[in-house]
Short mmCIF file of C-alpha atoms and ligand atoms in Angstrom, two decimals:
data_model
loop_
_atom_site.label_atom_id
_atom_site.label_comp_id
_atom_site.label_asym_id
_atom_site.label_seq_id
_atom_site.Cartn_x
_atom_site.Cartn_y
_atom_site.Cartn_z
CA MET A 1 122.94 104.13 110.65
CA PRO A 2 119.92 101.59 110.69
CA ASN A 3 120.71 97.56 110.46
CA TRP A 4 119.45 96.87 106.94
CA PRO A 5 118.16 93.27 107.16
CA ALA A 6 119.55 91.09 104.54
CA VAL A 7 115.91 90.09 103.29
CA LEU A 8 116.09 93.35 101.79
CA ASP A 9 117.85 91.65 98.79
CA THR A 10 114.90 89.90 98.12
CA PRO A 11 112.00 91.66 96.11
CA GLY A 12 109.07 93.46 97.04
CA LEU A 13 105.38 93.13 95.57
CA TYR A 14 103.03 96.29 95.28
CA VAL A 15 99.52 95.39 94.63
CA HIS A 16 97.52 98.41 93.59
CA LEU A 17 93.68 99.02 94.65
CA PRO A 18 92.51 101.88 92.44
CA TRP A 19 89.29 103.22 94.28
CA CYS A 20 88.74 105.80 96.69
CA VAL A 21 85.17 107.21 98.17
CA ARG A 22 85.98 110.49 96.37
CA LYS A 23 88.69 111.92 94.43
CA CYS A 24 90.98 114.46 96.64
CA PRO A 25 91.84 117.86 94.63
CA TYR A 26 95.74 117.21 95.14
CA CYS A 27 96.00 113.87 94.39
CA ASP A 28 97.49 112.24 90.80
CA PHE A 29 97.76 108.79 91.76
CA ASN A 30 95.47 106.00 89.89
CA SER A 31 92.51 106.49 91.89
CA HIS A 32 88.66 106.66 90.84
CA PRO A 33 85.98 107.61 92.87
CA VAL A 34 83.96 104.50 93.44
CA THR A 35 80.78 105.79 91.77
CA SER A 36 82.56 106.96 88.56
CA ARG A 37 82.08 105.11 85.35
CA SER A 38 85.83 104.67 85.33
CA GLY A 39 85.58 103.27 88.92
CA GLN A 40 83.16 100.96 88.06
CA GLY A 41 81.33 101.16 91.22
CA ALA A 42 84.42 98.65 92.44
CA ASP A 43 83.58 95.27 92.24
CA PHE A 44 86.10 93.57 94.29
CA ASP A 45 85.31 90.06 93.74
CA GLU A 46 85.81 90.62 89.86
CA TYR A 47 89.00 92.76 90.83
CA LEU A 48 90.38 90.06 92.74
CA GLN A 49 89.94 87.60 89.92
CA ALA A 50 91.83 89.92 87.88
CA LEU A 51 94.73 89.98 90.18
CA LEU A 52 94.92 86.40 90.23
CA ARG A 53 95.39 86.11 86.60
CA ASP A 54 97.68 89.13 86.83
CA TRP A 55 99.90 87.13 89.05
CA GLN A 56 99.74 83.66 87.30
CA ALA A 57 100.87 85.36 84.25
CA GLN A 58 103.58 87.54 85.59
CA LEU A 59 104.51 84.37 87.74
CA GLU A 60 105.42 82.23 84.19
CA GLU A 61 106.66 85.14 82.25
CA LEU A 62 108.69 87.15 84.41
CA VAL A 63 108.72 86.06 88.38
CA ALA A 64 110.27 82.45 87.08
CA GLN A 65 113.22 84.18 86.00
CA MET A 66 114.11 86.02 89.57
CA GLN A 67 117.00 84.65 91.37
CA ALA A 68 114.95 84.33 94.66
CA PRO A 69 111.37 84.87 94.09
CA VAL A 70 110.15 84.95 97.58
CA PHE A 71 108.68 88.54 98.59
CA ALA A 72 110.15 90.15 101.69
CA SER A 73 107.62 92.75 101.65
CA VAL A 74 104.12 93.16 99.95
CA PHE A 75 102.58 96.51 99.85
CA PHE A 76 98.71 97.31 99.45
CA GLY A 77 98.37 100.79 97.80
CA GLY A 78 95.84 102.91 96.33
CA GLY A 79 93.50 104.40 95.88
CA THR A 80 92.08 103.41 99.14
CA PRO A 81 92.80 99.61 99.99
CA SER A 82 90.81 99.79 103.18
CA LEU A 83 87.72 99.98 101.20
CA ALA A 84 88.63 96.10 99.96
CA PRO A 85 87.28 93.40 102.15
CA PRO A 86 89.81 91.46 104.20
CA ARG A 87 89.04 88.63 102.36
CA LEU A 88 90.66 89.90 98.88
CA PHE A 89 93.87 90.33 100.97
CA ALA A 90 93.69 86.72 102.87
CA THR A 91 93.06 85.01 99.07
CA LEU A 92 95.91 86.68 97.81
CA LEU A 93 98.61 86.48 100.82
CA GLU A 94 97.77 82.68 101.01
CA LEU A 95 98.77 82.03 97.24
CA LEU A 96 102.02 84.32 97.28
CA PRO A 97 105.74 83.04 98.23
CA LEU A 98 106.33 85.07 101.41
CA ALA A 99 109.51 85.25 103.57
CA PRO A 100 108.53 84.16 107.09
CA ASP A 101 109.07 87.74 108.31
CA ALA A 102 107.68 89.55 105.52
CA GLU A 103 106.34 93.11 105.98
CA ILE A 104 102.80 93.44 104.78
CA THR A 105 101.49 97.05 104.66
CA MET A 106 98.01 98.16 103.89
CA GLU A 107 96.96 101.91 103.01
CA ALA A 108 93.94 102.74 105.05
CA ASN A 109 92.06 106.08 104.97
CA PRO A 110 90.76 107.18 108.43
CA GLY A 111 87.29 107.76 106.87
CA THR A 112 86.59 104.34 105.69
CA ILE A 113 87.94 102.39 109.18
CA GLU A 114 84.50 101.33 109.77
CA TYR A 115 83.77 99.55 106.57
CA HIS A 116 85.60 96.08 107.67
CA SER A 117 86.85 94.81 110.63
CA LEU A 118 90.56 95.70 111.34
CA ALA A 119 91.04 92.67 113.26
CA ASP A 120 90.02 90.60 109.99
CA TYR A 121 92.92 92.29 108.11
CA LEU A 122 95.33 91.60 110.46
CA GLN A 123 94.02 87.74 110.49
CA ALA A 124 94.14 88.18 106.87
CA GLY A 125 98.04 88.71 107.04
CA ILE A 126 98.44 92.34 107.03
CA ASN A 127 101.03 93.36 109.61
CA ARG A 128 101.63 97.13 109.01
CA LEU A 129 99.10 99.74 108.42
CA SER A 130 99.74 103.22 106.79
CA ILE A 131 96.96 105.56 107.86
CA GLY A 132 96.47 108.54 105.68
CA ALA A 133 95.93 111.50 108.42
CA GLN A 134 97.51 114.18 106.26
CA SER A 135 96.70 116.84 108.83
CA PHE A 136 95.06 117.18 112.30
CA SER A 137 93.52 120.33 111.63
CA ASN A 138 89.93 120.15 110.42
CA THR A 139 90.00 123.32 108.39
CA HIS A 140 93.04 121.67 106.27
CA LEU A 141 91.53 118.55 106.06
CA GLN A 142 88.21 120.28 104.43
CA GLN A 143 90.50 122.09 102.15
CA LEU A 144 92.20 118.92 101.16
CA GLY A 145 88.74 117.47 100.38
CA ARG A 146 89.35 114.74 102.79
CA ILE A 147 86.52 112.46 103.80
CA HIS A 148 87.39 112.53 107.54
CA HIS A 149 87.87 114.62 110.40
CA ALA A 150 90.86 114.91 112.81
CA ARG A 151 89.41 113.04 115.80
CA ASP A 152 88.73 110.10 113.17
CA THR A 153 92.15 109.59 112.57
CA ALA A 154 92.73 109.32 116.54
CA THR A 155 89.66 106.73 116.36
CA ALA A 156 91.26 104.57 113.53
CA PHE A 157 94.85 104.68 115.17
CA ALA A 158 93.25 103.58 118.60
CA ARG A 159 91.29 100.91 116.93
CA ALA A 160 94.33 99.52 114.96
CA ARG A 161 96.12 99.50 118.02
CA ALA A 162 93.40 97.65 119.79
CA ALA A 163 92.85 95.21 116.75
CA GLY A 164 96.51 93.99 117.40
CA PHE A 165 98.71 96.29 115.09
CA SER A 166 102.05 96.79 116.49
CA ASN A 167 103.53 98.73 113.28
CA ILE A 168 101.58 101.83 112.05
CA ASN A 169 102.57 104.70 109.98
CA LEU A 170 100.84 108.00 109.71
CA ASP A 171 101.04 109.52 106.34
CA LEU A 172 101.16 113.42 106.98
CA MET A 173 101.33 116.51 104.63
CA TRP A 174 103.02 119.93 105.15
CA GLY A 175 103.22 123.38 102.91
CA LEU A 176 99.37 123.23 102.84
CA PRO A 177 97.40 126.17 101.87
CA GLN A 178 98.04 129.28 104.00
CA GLN A 179 99.48 126.96 106.62
CA SER A 180 101.39 128.66 109.49
CA VAL A 181 104.53 127.34 110.91
CA ALA A 182 102.57 126.74 114.16
CA GLU A 183 99.82 124.93 112.34
CA ALA A 184 102.28 122.52 110.49
CA LEU A 185 104.29 122.01 113.77
CA ALA A 186 100.90 121.41 115.68
CA ASP A 187 100.16 118.56 113.26
CA LEU A 188 103.49 116.88 113.62
CA GLU A 189 102.71 117.01 117.54
CA ALA A 190 99.37 115.42 117.25
CA ALA A 191 100.85 112.84 115.12
CA VAL A 192 103.69 111.81 117.54
CA GLN A 193 101.38 111.99 120.61
CA LEU A 194 99.65 108.97 118.91
CA GLN A 195 103.06 107.06 119.15
CA PRO A 196 103.30 105.47 115.72
CA GLU A 197 106.43 103.54 114.67
CA HIS A 198 106.53 105.63 111.39
CA VAL A 199 105.62 109.05 110.29
CA SER A 200 105.86 109.74 106.45
CA TRP A 201 105.82 113.66 106.32
CA TYR A 202 105.56 114.97 102.56
CA GLN A 203 105.67 118.46 101.57
CA LEU A 204 102.30 119.19 99.32
CA THR A 205 103.09 119.11 95.58
CA ILE A 206 100.90 120.50 93.07
CA GLU A 207 100.66 117.92 90.35
CA PRO A 208 99.62 118.61 87.05
CA LYS A 209 96.04 117.40 85.79
CA THR A 210 94.86 117.81 89.35
CA GLU A 211 92.03 119.96 90.96
CA PHE A 212 94.71 122.13 92.65
CA ALA A 213 96.67 122.51 89.23
CA ARG A 214 93.52 124.08 87.84
CA ARG A 215 92.88 126.10 90.63
CA VAL A 216 95.98 126.67 92.49
CA PRO A 217 95.26 127.31 96.35
CA LEU A 218 97.59 129.97 98.24
CA LEU A 219 100.41 128.15 99.54
CA PRO A 220 102.88 129.33 102.07
CA VAL A 221 105.73 131.55 100.92
CA GLU A 222 109.50 130.23 100.76
CA ASP A 223 110.34 131.47 104.35
CA THR A 224 107.52 129.71 105.80
CA LEU A 225 108.09 126.44 103.96
CA GLU A 226 111.87 126.72 104.69
CA GLN A 227 111.08 127.25 108.87
CA ILE A 228 108.24 124.44 108.76
CA GLU A 229 111.03 122.00 107.38
CA ARG A 230 113.63 123.05 109.77
CA HIS A 231 111.57 123.23 113.13
CA GLY A 232 109.44 119.93 111.77
CA LEU A 233 112.65 117.97 111.38
CA GLN A 234 113.86 119.06 114.86
CA LEU A 235 110.24 117.89 116.59
CA LEU A 236 110.39 114.72 114.78
CA GLU A 237 113.91 113.93 115.68
CA ALA A 238 113.51 114.93 119.46
CA ALA A 239 110.15 112.80 119.62
CA GLY A 240 112.49 109.57 118.78
CA PHE A 241 112.10 109.61 114.80
CA GLN A 242 114.69 109.09 112.60
CA ARG A 243 114.88 110.60 109.39
CA TYR A 244 116.42 107.77 106.99
CA GLU A 245 114.92 109.19 103.71
CA VAL A 246 113.80 112.59 102.26
CA SER A 247 110.14 112.26 103.84
CA ALA A 248 110.36 108.97 105.91
CA PHE A 249 110.86 109.16 109.61
CA ALA A 250 111.15 105.99 112.02
CA ARG A 251 111.75 104.50 115.46
CA THR A 252 114.86 102.40 115.25
CA GLY A 253 114.32 99.31 113.17
CA ARG A 254 110.74 100.16 112.00
CA GLU A 255 112.06 101.78 108.66
CA CYS A 256 109.82 100.79 105.87
CA ARG A 257 111.35 97.62 103.98
CA HIS A 258 109.14 97.70 101.19
CA ASN A 259 110.02 101.46 100.38
CA LEU A 260 113.93 100.65 101.10
CA ASN A 261 113.75 97.95 98.46
CA TYR A 262 112.40 100.71 95.90
CA TRP A 263 115.36 103.16 97.31
CA ARG A 264 117.95 100.59 96.85
CA PHE A 265 116.85 99.98 93.56
CA GLY A 266 115.74 96.52 94.20
CA ASP A 267 113.37 94.48 92.27
CA TYR A 268 109.44 94.23 92.55
CA VAL A 269 106.48 92.90 91.20
CA GLY A 270 103.43 95.14 90.36
CA LEU A 271 100.19 93.91 90.52
CA GLY A 272 96.74 96.04 89.43
CA ALA A 273 95.43 98.68 87.65
CA GLY A 274 98.49 101.17 86.90
CA ALA A 275 100.77 99.00 88.97
CA HIS A 276 104.74 99.46 88.01
CA GLY A 277 107.41 96.68 88.48
CA LYS A 278 110.71 96.26 88.06
CA TYR A 279 112.66 93.13 86.94
CA THR A 280 116.49 92.53 86.83
CA LEU A 281 116.79 89.75 84.11
CA GLN A 282 120.32 87.97 83.12
CA ALA A 283 120.60 87.53 79.37
CA GLU A 284 123.94 86.29 77.88
CA GLY A 285 125.86 87.18 81.25
CA LYS A 286 124.41 90.74 80.81
CA LEU A 287 122.01 92.37 83.00
CA ARG A 288 118.89 93.65 81.61
CA ILE A 289 116.51 96.06 83.98
CA MET A 290 112.86 95.69 82.89
CA ARG A 291 110.06 97.93 84.02
CA THR A 292 106.64 96.63 83.91
CA GLU A 293 103.38 98.65 83.56
CA LYS A 294 99.76 97.37 83.59
CA ALA A 295 96.74 99.06 82.20
CA HIS A 296 95.74 102.30 84.24
CA GLN A 297 91.85 102.27 84.03
CA PRO A 298 90.22 99.68 86.14
CA ARG A 299 87.68 98.44 83.61
CA VAL A 300 90.73 98.28 81.05
CA TYR A 301 92.77 96.30 83.88
CA THR A 302 89.90 93.66 84.68
CA ARG A 303 89.24 93.02 81.05
CA GLN A 304 93.07 92.29 80.30
CA PRO A 305 94.99 91.34 83.36
CA ALA A 306 97.63 89.27 82.04
CA VAL A 307 98.91 92.12 79.55
CA THR A 308 101.92 93.30 80.93
CA ARG A 309 103.67 96.20 79.17
CA LEU A 310 107.35 95.83 79.26
CA THR A 311 109.84 98.47 78.97
CA PRO A 312 113.69 98.09 79.07
CA VAL A 313 115.52 100.64 81.04
CA PRO A 314 118.30 102.16 78.53
CA ARG A 315 122.06 101.64 79.73
CA GLU A 316 122.54 105.41 79.45
CA ASN A 317 119.51 106.06 82.22
CA LEU A 318 120.76 103.57 84.66
CA ALA A 319 123.06 105.65 86.62
CA ALA A 320 120.50 108.52 87.12
CA GLU A 321 117.67 105.98 88.14
CA PHE A 322 119.89 104.21 90.59
CA MET A 323 121.18 107.86 92.10
CA LEU A 324 117.65 109.02 91.92
CA ASN A 325 116.51 106.47 94.38
CA ALA A 326 119.88 105.40 96.48
CA LEU A 327 120.70 109.00 97.47
CA ARG A 328 117.07 109.43 98.80
CA ILE A 329 118.29 107.21 101.76
CA LYS A 330 120.09 109.51 104.22
CA GLU A 331 122.93 107.03 104.65
CA GLY A 332 123.16 106.11 100.88
CA VAL A 333 123.98 102.45 99.91
CA ALA A 334 127.32 100.60 99.53
CA GLN A 335 129.38 101.51 96.41
CA ASP A 336 129.32 97.52 95.83
CA LEU A 337 125.54 97.60 95.12
CA LEU A 338 125.65 99.70 91.91
CA ALA A 339 127.13 96.62 89.92
CA PRO A 340 124.47 93.84 90.91
CA ARG A 341 121.67 96.48 90.48
CA THR A 342 122.80 98.10 86.92
CA GLY A 343 125.39 95.97 85.62
CA LEU A 344 127.83 99.44 85.94
CA ALA A 345 131.21 99.46 87.57
CA TRP A 346 131.55 101.86 90.26
CA ARG A 347 134.69 103.20 88.48
CA GLU A 348 132.69 104.45 85.29
CA LEU A 349 130.75 106.96 87.60
CA GLN A 350 134.24 108.48 88.68
CA PRO A 351 134.26 111.17 86.37
CA LEU A 352 130.84 112.55 87.50
CA TRP A 353 131.54 111.54 91.30
CA GLN A 354 134.87 112.68 92.20
CA PRO A 355 134.10 116.57 91.31
CA LEU A 356 131.13 116.27 93.65
CA ALA A 357 133.23 114.70 96.41
CA ARG A 358 135.70 117.61 95.95
CA ARG A 359 132.87 120.08 96.40
CA GLY A 360 131.80 117.98 99.66
CA LEU A 361 128.47 117.13 98.09
CA VAL A 362 128.99 113.51 98.07
CA ARG A 363 131.20 110.76 100.27
CA SER A 364 133.97 109.15 98.92
CA ASP A 365 133.77 105.94 101.11
CA ARG A 366 129.90 105.00 100.02
CA CYS A 367 127.67 105.73 97.57
CA ALA A 368 125.86 108.43 99.68
CA THR A 369 125.49 112.30 99.86
CA THR A 370 127.08 114.56 102.87
CA PRO A 371 124.71 116.35 105.06
CA LEU A 372 125.46 119.49 102.70
CA GLY A 373 124.63 117.29 99.73
CA TYR A 374 121.40 116.08 101.12
CA ARG A 375 120.21 119.46 101.44
CA TYR A 376 121.15 120.20 97.67
CA LEU A 377 119.73 116.28 96.81
CA ASN A 378 118.26 117.59 93.38
CA SER A 379 121.12 119.28 92.00
CA VAL A 380 123.32 116.26 93.21
CA VAL A 381 121.30 113.75 91.37
CA SER A 382 120.85 115.93 88.10
CA GLU A 383 124.71 115.54 87.46
CA PHE A 384 123.88 111.99 86.55
CA VAL A 385 121.07 112.84 84.31
C1 LIG B 401 98.13 106.62 97.64
S1 LIG B 401 97.92 107.93 99.12
C2 LIG B 401 97.47 106.85 100.06
C3 LIG B 401 96.41 106.61 101.28
C4 LIG B 401 95.05 107.05 101.28
N1 LIG B 401 94.44 106.80 100.00
C5 LIG B 401 94.58 108.17 101.69
O1 LIG B 401 94.95 109.17 101.25
O2 LIG B 401 94.45 108.18 102.93
C6 LIG B 401 99.75 108.06 99.70
C7 LIG B 401 100.04 109.52 100.44
O3 LIG B 401 100.65 110.18 99.43
C8 LIG B 401 100.56 111.68 100.00
N2 LIG B 401 100.16 112.42 98.93
C9 LIG B 401 99.31 112.11 97.80
N3 LIG B 401 99.47 113.28 97.10
C10 LIG B 401 100.11 114.00 97.25
C11 LIG B 401 100.68 115.42 97.04
N4 LIG B 401 100.36 115.83 95.82
N5 LIG B 401 101.59 116.17 97.59
C12 LIG B 401 102.33 115.29 98.59
N6 LIG B 401 101.96 114.25 99.01
C13 LIG B 401 100.87 113.79 98.29
C14 LIG B 401 99.51 111.64 101.26
O4 LIG B 401 100.11 111.79 102.36
C15 LIG B 401 98.98 110.01 100.90
O5 LIG B 401 98.45 109.55 102.33
S1 LIG B 402 92.00 109.07 99.26
FE1 LIG B 402 94.43 108.95 98.94
S2 LIG B 402 94.62 107.79 97.30
FE2 LIG B 402 92.40 108.59 97.05
S3 LIG B 402 92.26 110.38 96.02
FE3 LIG B 402 92.69 111.06 98.30
S4 LIG B 402 95.02 111.02 98.39
FE4 LIG B 402 94.69 109.95 96.45
#
């Protein structure tokens, strides 16, 4: 059982950087090729000004209402944040109220590692890198439309270590077009040989409106997928990576605090094009959970960065949203987290929880699945929808 730091109860901050060198055919993130009209050619000075105005507006309207507006984690995601110059991160991080030991992650694409100095990112305050390796097979990297080769990932990793990064995640995907069990395991083997602190191992999904949805590649059959998953989990475990969430594996104490805060249904501020946030506000003794959203298109966002769309989460959706997140954590969460996060009492959920407990799918001492329930997570969660 990981030792959750108490600091997790303070909010996180997500900052979106919406540009990439080019769009990968499987990706449905809010990312725009740098040369496209919607990408505007990426003017990072203009974007930084927009982020500062966005922060100022949310600080006055919403952050001021948070109980402890000090960030335990900051996550610069994308898009490809490693396209942006280190001074953008330095300027923001100087301004933000951060916990002394805040985890500050930046996503990096191995194909952009030479654009800026990694030491300058560290100097700017980034203390965790998340490198988008995806695969170590050049054939698969090409099919995935990636801008880098396998050796670029190894080079990026070595440079990050040399620059002083001591907390590095590698993103990998599995279930790639025509991937065999041996190929998927070879990818994991190559990743663990680099000795990262964390591995995110995502099954490739075909997302609507992507290039892969228009021309679906030949994916491995169900039996192959099942074998990749079973042997892959064993390989990661044997290499010292504990699975703590569906796709997240860490060495002890290196769990991603920022993502844990999402899964524990904690609050977070979202800055940048298309960024989402979540605020728990108190009104007349009642909790109100609000979601925030910013304009998606970079050129719309930079024109009106102070505009934040607010949507309350209806009370009838709260149990499902809480479970959708909390049960992704392998150890789940304490039952008494439900009330401060949602305003619902644990006993209100008993008519749904008890039948699942009787079927051996969830635990009775904790808001968590059993190992059996974890295998059928989607159907457990669907009981609350
Ligand atoms: C926003 S991307 C991050 C990093 C950076 N842009 C890159 O690609 O190198 C986050 C991660 O989500 C994963 N991902 C993106 N699209 C996916 C899909 N359709 N199925 C599974 N994983 C996906 C990839 O592993 C990717 O590294
Ligand atoms: S580089 Fe990352 S964010 Fe950009 S398109 Fe590819 S997967 Fe998406």
